[in-house]
PDB file of C-alpha atoms and ligand atoms in Angstrom:
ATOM      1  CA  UNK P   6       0.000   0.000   0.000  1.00  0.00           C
ATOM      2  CA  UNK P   7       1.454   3.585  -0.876  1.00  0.00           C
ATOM      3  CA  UNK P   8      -0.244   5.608   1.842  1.00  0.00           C
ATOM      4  CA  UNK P   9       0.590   9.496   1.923  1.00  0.00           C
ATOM      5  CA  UNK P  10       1.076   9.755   5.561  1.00  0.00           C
ATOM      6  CA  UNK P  11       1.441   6.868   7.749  1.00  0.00           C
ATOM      7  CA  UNK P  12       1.856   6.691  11.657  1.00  0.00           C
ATOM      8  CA  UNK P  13       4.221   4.307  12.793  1.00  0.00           C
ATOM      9  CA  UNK P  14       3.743   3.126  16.808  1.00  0.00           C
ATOM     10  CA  UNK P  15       6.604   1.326  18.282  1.00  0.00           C
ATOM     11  CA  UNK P  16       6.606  -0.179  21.540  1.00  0.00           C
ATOM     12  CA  UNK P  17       7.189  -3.801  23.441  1.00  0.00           C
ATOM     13  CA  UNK P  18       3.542  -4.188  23.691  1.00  0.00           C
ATOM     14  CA  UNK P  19       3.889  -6.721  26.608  1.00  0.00           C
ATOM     15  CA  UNK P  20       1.275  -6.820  26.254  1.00  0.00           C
ATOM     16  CA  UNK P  21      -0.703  -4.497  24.423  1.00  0.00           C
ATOM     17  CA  UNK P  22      -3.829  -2.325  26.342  1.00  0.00           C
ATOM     18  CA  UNK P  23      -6.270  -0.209  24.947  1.00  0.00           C
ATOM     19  CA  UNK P  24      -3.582   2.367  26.100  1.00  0.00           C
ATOM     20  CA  UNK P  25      -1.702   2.004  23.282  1.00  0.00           C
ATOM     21  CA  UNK P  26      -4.556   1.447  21.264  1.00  0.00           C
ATOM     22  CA  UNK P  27      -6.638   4.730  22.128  1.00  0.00           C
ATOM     23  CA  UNK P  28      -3.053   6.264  21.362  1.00  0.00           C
ATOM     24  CA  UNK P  29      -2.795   5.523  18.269  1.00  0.00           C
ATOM     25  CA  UNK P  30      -6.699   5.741  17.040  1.00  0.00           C
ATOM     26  CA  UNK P  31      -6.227   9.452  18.391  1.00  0.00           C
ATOM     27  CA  UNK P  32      -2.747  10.094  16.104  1.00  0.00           C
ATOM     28  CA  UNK P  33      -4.901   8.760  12.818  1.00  0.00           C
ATOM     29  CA  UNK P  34      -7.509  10.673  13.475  1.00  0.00           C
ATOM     30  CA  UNK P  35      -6.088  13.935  14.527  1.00  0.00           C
ATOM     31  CA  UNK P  36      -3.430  13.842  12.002  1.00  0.00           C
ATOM     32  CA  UNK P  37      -5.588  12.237   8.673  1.00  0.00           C
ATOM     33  CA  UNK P  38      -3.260   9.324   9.092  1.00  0.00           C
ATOM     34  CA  UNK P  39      -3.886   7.223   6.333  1.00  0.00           C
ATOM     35  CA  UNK P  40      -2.799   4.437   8.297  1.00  0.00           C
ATOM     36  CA  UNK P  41      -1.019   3.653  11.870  1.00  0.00           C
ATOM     37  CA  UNK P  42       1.578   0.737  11.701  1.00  0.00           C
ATOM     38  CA  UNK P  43       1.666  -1.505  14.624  1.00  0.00           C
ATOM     39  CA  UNK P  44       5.618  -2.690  15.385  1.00  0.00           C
ATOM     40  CA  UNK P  45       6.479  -4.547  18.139  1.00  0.00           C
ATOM     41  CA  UNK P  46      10.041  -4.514  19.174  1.00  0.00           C
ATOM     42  CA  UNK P  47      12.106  -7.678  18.884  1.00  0.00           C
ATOM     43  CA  UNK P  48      13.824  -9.766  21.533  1.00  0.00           C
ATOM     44  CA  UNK P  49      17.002 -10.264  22.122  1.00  0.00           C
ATOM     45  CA  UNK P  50      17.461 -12.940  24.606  1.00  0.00           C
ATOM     46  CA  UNK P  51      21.159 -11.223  25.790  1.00  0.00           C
ATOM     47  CA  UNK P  52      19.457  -8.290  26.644  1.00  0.00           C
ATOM     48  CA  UNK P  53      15.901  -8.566  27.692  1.00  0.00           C
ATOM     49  CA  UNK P  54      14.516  -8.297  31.258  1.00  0.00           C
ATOM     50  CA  UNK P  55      13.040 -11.396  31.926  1.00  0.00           C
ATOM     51  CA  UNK P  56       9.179 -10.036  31.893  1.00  0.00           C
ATOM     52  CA  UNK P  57       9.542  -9.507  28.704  1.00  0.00           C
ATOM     53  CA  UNK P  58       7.589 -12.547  26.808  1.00  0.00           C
ATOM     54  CA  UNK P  59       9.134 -13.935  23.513  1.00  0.00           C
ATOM     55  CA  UNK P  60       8.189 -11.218  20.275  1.00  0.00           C
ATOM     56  CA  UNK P  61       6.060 -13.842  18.947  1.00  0.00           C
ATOM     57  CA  UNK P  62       3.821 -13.944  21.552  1.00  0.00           C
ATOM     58  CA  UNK P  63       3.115 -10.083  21.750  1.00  0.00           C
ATOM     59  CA  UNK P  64       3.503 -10.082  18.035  1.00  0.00           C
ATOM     60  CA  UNK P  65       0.455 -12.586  18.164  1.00  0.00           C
ATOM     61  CA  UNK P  66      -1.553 -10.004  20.370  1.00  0.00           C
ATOM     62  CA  UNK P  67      -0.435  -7.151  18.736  1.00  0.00           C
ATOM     63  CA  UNK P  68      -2.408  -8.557  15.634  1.00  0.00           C
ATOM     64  CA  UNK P  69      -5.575  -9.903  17.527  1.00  0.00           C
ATOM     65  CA  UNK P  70      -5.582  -5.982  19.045  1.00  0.00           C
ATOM     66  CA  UNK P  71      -5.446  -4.590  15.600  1.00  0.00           C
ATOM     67  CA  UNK P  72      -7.879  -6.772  13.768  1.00  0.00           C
ATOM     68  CA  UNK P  73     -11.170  -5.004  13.539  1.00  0.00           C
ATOM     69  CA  UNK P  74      -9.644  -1.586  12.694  1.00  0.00           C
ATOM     70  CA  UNK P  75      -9.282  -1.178   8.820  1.00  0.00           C
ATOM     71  CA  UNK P  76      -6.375   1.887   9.435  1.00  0.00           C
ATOM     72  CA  UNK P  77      -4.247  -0.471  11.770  1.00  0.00           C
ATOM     73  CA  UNK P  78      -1.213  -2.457  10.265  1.00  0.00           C
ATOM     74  CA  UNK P  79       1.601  -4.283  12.003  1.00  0.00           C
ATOM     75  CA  UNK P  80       5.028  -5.188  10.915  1.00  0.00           C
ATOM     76  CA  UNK P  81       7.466  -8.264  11.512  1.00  0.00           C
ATOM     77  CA  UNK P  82      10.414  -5.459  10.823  1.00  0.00           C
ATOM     78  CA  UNK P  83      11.782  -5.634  14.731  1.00  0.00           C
ATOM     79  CA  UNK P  84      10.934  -9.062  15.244  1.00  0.00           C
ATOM     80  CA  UNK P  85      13.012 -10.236  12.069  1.00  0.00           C
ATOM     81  CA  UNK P  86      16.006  -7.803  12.526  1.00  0.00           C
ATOM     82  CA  UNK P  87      18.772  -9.501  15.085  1.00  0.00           C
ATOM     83  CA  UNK P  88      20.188  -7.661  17.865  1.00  0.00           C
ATOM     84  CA  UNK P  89      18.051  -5.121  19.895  1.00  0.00           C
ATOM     85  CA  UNK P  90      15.840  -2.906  18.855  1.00  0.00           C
ATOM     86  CA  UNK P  91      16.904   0.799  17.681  1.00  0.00           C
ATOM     87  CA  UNK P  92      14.064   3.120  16.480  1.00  0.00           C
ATOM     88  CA  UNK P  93      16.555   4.889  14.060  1.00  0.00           C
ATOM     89  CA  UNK P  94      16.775   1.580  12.497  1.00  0.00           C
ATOM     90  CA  UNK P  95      13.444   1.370  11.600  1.00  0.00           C
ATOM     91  CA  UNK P  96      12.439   5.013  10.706  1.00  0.00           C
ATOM     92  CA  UNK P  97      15.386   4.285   8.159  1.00  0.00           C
ATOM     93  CA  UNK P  98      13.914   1.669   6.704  1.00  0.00           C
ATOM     94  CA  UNK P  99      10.566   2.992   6.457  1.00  0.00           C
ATOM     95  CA  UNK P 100      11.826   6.064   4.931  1.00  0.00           C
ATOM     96  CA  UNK P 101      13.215   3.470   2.228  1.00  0.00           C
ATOM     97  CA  UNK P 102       9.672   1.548   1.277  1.00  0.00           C
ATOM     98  CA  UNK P 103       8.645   4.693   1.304  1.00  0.00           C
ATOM     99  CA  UNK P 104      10.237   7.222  -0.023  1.00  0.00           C
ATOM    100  CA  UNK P 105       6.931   9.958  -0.813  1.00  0.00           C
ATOM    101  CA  UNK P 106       5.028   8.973   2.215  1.00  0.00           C
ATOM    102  CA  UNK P 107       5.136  11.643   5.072  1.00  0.00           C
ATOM    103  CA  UNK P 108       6.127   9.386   8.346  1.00  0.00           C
ATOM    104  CA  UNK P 109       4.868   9.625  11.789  1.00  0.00           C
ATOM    105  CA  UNK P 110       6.086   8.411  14.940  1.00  0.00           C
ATOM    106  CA  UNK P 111       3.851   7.506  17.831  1.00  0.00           C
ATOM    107  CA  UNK P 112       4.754   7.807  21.204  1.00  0.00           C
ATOM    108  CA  UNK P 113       3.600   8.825  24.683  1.00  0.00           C
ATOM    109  CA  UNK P 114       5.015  11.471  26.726  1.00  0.00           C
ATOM    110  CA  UNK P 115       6.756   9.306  28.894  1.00  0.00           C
ATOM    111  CA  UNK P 116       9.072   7.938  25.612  1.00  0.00           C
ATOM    112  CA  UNK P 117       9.613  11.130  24.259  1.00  0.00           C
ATOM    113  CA  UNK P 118      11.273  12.139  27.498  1.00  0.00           C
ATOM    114  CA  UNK P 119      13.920   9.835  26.811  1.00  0.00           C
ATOM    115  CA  UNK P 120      14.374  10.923  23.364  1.00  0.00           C
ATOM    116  CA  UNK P 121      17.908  12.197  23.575  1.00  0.00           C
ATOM    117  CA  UNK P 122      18.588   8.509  24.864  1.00  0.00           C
ATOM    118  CA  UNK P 123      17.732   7.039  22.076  1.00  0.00           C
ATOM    119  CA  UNK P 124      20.415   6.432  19.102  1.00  0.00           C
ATOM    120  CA  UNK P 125      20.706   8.905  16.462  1.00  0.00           C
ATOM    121  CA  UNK P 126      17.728  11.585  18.237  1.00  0.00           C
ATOM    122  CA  UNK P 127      18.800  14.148  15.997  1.00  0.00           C
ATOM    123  CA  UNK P 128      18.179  12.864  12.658  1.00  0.00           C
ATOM    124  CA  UNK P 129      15.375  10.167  13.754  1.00  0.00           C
ATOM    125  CA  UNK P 130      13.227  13.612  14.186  1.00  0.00           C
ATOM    126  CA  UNK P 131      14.265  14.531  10.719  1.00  0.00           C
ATOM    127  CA  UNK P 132      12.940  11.007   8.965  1.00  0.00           C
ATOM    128  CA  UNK P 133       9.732  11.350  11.317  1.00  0.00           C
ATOM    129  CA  UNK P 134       7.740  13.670  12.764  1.00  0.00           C
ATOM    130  CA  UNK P 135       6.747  13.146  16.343  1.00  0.00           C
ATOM    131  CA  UNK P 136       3.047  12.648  17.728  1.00  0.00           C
ATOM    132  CA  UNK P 137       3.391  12.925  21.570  1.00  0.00           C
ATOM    133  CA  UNK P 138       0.321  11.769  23.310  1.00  0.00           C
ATOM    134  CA  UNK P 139      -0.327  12.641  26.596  1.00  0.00           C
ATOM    135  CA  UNK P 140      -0.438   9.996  29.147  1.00  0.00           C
ATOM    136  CA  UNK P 141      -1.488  10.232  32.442  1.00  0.00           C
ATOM    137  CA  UNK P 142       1.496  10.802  35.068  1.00  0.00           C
ATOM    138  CA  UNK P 143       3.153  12.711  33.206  1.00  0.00           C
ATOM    139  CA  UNK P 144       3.520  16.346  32.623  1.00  0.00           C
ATOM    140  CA  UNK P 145       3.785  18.390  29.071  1.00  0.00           C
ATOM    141  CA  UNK P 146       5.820  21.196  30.480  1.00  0.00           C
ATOM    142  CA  UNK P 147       9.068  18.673  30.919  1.00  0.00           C
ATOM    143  CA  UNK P 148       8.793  18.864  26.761  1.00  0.00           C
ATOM    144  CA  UNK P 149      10.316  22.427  27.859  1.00  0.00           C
ATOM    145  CA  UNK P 150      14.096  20.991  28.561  1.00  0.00           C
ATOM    146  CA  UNK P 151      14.202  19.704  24.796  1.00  0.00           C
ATOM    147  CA  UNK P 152      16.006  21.589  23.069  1.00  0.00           C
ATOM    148  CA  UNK P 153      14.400  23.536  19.922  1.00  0.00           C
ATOM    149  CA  UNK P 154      15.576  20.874  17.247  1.00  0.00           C
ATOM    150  CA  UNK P 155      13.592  18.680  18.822  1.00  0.00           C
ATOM    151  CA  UNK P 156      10.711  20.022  19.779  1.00  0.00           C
ATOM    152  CA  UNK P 157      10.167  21.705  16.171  1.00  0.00           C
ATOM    153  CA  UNK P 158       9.576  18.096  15.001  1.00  0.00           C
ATOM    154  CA  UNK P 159       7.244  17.309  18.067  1.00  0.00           C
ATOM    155  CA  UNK P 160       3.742  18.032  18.235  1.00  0.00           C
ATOM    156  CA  UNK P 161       2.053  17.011  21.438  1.00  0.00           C
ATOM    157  CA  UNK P 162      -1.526  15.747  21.121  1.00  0.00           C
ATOM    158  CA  UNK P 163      -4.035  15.578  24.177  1.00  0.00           C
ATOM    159  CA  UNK P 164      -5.892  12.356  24.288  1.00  0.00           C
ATOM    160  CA  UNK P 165      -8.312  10.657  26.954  1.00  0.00           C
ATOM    161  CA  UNK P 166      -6.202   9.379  29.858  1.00  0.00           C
ATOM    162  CA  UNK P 167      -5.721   5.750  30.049  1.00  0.00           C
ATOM    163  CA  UNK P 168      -4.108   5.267  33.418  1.00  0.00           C
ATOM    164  CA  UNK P 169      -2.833   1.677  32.319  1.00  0.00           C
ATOM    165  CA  UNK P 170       0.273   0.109  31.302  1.00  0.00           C
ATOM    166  CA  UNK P 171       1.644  -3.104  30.461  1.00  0.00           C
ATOM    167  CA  UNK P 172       3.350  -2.982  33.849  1.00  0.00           C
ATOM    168  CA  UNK P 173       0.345  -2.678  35.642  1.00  0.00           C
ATOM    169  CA  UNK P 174      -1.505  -5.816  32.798  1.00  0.00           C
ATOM    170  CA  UNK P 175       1.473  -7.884  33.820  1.00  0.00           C
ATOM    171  CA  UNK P 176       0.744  -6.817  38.150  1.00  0.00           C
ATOM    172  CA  UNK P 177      -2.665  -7.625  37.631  1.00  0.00           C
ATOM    173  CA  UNK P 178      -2.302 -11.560  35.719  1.00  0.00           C
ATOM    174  CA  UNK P 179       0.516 -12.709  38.328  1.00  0.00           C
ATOM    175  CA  UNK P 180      -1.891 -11.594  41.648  1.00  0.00           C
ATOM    176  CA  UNK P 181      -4.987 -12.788  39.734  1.00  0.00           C
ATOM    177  CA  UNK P 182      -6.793  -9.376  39.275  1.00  0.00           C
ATOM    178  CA  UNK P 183      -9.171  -8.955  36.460  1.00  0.00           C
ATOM    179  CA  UNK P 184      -7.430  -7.428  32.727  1.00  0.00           C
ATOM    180  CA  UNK P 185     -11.321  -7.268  31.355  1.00  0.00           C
ATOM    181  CA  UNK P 186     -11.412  -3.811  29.806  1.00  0.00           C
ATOM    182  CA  UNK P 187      -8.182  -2.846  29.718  1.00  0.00           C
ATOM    183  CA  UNK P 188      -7.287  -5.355  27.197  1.00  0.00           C
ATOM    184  CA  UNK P 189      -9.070  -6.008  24.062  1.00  0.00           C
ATOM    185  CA  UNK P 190     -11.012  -9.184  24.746  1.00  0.00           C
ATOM    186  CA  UNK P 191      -9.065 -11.683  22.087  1.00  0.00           C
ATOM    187  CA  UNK P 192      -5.764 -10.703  23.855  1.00  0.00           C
ATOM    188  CA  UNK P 193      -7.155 -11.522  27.461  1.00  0.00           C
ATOM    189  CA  UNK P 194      -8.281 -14.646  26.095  1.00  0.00           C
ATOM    190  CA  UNK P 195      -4.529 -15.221  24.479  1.00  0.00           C
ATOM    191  CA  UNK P 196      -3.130 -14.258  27.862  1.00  0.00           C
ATOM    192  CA  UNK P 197      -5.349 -16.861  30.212  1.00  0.00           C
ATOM    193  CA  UNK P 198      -4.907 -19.495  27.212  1.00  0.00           C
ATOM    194  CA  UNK P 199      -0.769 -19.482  27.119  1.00  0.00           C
ATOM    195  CA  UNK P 200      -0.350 -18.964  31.178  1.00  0.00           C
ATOM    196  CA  UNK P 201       1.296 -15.829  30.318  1.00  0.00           C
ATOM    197  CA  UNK P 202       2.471 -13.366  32.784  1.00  0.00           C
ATOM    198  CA  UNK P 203       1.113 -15.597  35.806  1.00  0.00           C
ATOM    199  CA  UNK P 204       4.509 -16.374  38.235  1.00  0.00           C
TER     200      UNK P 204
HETATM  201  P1  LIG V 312       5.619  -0.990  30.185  1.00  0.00           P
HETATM  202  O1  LIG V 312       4.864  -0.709  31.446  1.00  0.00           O
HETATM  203  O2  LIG V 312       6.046  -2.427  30.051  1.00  0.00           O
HETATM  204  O3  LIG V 312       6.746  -0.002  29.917  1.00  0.00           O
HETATM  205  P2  LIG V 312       3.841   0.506  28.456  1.00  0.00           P
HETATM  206  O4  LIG V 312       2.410   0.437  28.865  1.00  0.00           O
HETATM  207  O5  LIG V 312       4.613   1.742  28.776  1.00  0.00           O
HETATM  208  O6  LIG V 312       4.570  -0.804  28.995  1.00  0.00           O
HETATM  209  P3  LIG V 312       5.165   0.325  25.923  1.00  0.00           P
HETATM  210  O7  LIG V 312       5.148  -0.858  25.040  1.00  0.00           O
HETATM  211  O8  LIG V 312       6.396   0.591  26.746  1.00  0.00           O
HETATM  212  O9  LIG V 312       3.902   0.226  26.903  1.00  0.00           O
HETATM  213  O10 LIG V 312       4.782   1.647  25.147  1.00  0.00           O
HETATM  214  C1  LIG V 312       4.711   1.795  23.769  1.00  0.00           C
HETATM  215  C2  LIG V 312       4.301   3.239  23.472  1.00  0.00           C
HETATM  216  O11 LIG V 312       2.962   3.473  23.926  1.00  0.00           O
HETATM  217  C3  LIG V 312       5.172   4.263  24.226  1.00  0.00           C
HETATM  218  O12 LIG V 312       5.399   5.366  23.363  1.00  0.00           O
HETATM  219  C4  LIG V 312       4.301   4.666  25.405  1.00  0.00           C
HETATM  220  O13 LIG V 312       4.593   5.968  25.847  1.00  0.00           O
HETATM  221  C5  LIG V 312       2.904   4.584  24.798  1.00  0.00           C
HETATM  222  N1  LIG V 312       1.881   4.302  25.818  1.00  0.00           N
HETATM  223  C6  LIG V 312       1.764   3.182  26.552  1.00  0.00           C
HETATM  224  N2  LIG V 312       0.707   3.237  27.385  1.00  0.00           N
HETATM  225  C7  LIG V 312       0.125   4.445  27.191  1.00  0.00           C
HETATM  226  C8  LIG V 312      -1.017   5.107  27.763  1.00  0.00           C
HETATM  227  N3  LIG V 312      -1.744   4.532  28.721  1.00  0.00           N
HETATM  228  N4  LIG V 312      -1.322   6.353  27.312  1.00  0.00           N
HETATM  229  C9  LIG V 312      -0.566   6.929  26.344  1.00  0.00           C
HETATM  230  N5  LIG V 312       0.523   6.361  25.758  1.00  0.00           N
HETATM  231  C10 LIG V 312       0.866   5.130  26.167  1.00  0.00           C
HETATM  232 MG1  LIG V 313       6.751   1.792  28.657  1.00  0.00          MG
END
């Protein structure tokens, strides 16, 4: 598909909430995304904290998430490339299938924070523009110590506050609280089905 502008959301998605999902719905909407690009990181068993479930798995969920919304997309790219994850890497790539598209990055305000952590912040800004969402917990005005390269390729967009994260999905499985709602029914069902998250 050769879609003018196209919003690309990156994350572990272990697993993914209707967080991430609201997030993103938000972004295509706001911005007259054409369509939003689901790409869960890849796992590289050197590296990875051990609640972090095998890519497969949350690919799997990542899918049954997406499924009933015609703009929503995913892509193997993380999983198939060895070695951890960099964003920069991707963008790259992206920027390569498609070279007229306009790109988008996804994030929430507590990942664009940590921007100048990431590898290559400088020019991954240039390759995408970035859609901050707010996210409850965190505050817009620490956008302010970015500096102005940055932040003229950030655009912060207000959304309805999920207080949920795959932190708290994961709390909730292993001391036998109730996901329902905060999870898209198929992935609960994927969760309880594979044991996942339960020790
Ligand atoms: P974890 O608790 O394991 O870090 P998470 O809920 O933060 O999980 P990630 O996979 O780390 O999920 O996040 C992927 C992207 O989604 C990040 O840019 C993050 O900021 C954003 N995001 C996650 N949850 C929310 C939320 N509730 N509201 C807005 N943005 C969110
Ligand atoms: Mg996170």
């Amino acid at each position: 598909m050769n879609s003018d502008k196209i919003g690309l959301m990156g994350g572990t998605f272990n697993p993914i909430h209707y967080g991430h999902l609201v997030a993103a719905e938000e972004a295509r909407h706001q911005f007259n995304l054409d369509q939003v690009i689901f790409i869960p990181s890849g796992y590289p068993p050197h590296r990875t904290p051990r609640s972090v479930i095998p890519a497969e798995d949350r690919y799997i969920m990542t899918a049954l998430a997406i499924a009933t919304n015609p703009y929503f997309n995913i892509s193997r790219i993380e999983i198939e490339r060895p070695g951890p994850s960099y964003t920069i890497d991707t963008v790259r790539a992206f920027r390569e299938m498609y070279p007229d598209s306009q790109l988008f990055f996804i994030t929430g305000l507590d990942a664009i924070l940590e921007i100048l952590t990431w590898r290559d912040p400088y020019e991954l800004v240039k390759l995408a523009h970035f859609i901050a969402v707010t996210r409850p917990g965190y505050n817009a005005e620490c956008l302010k110590n970015l500096d102005r390269e940055i932040l003229d390729n950030v655009s912060l967009l207000e959304i309805p506050g999920y207080a949920i994260s795959s932190t708290l999905i994961r709390e909730r499985v292993a001391q036998g609280k109730p996901i329902r709602y905060m999870v898209p029914e198929p992935v609960e069902a994927y969760i309880r089905k594979h044991g996942l998250y339960r020790q």
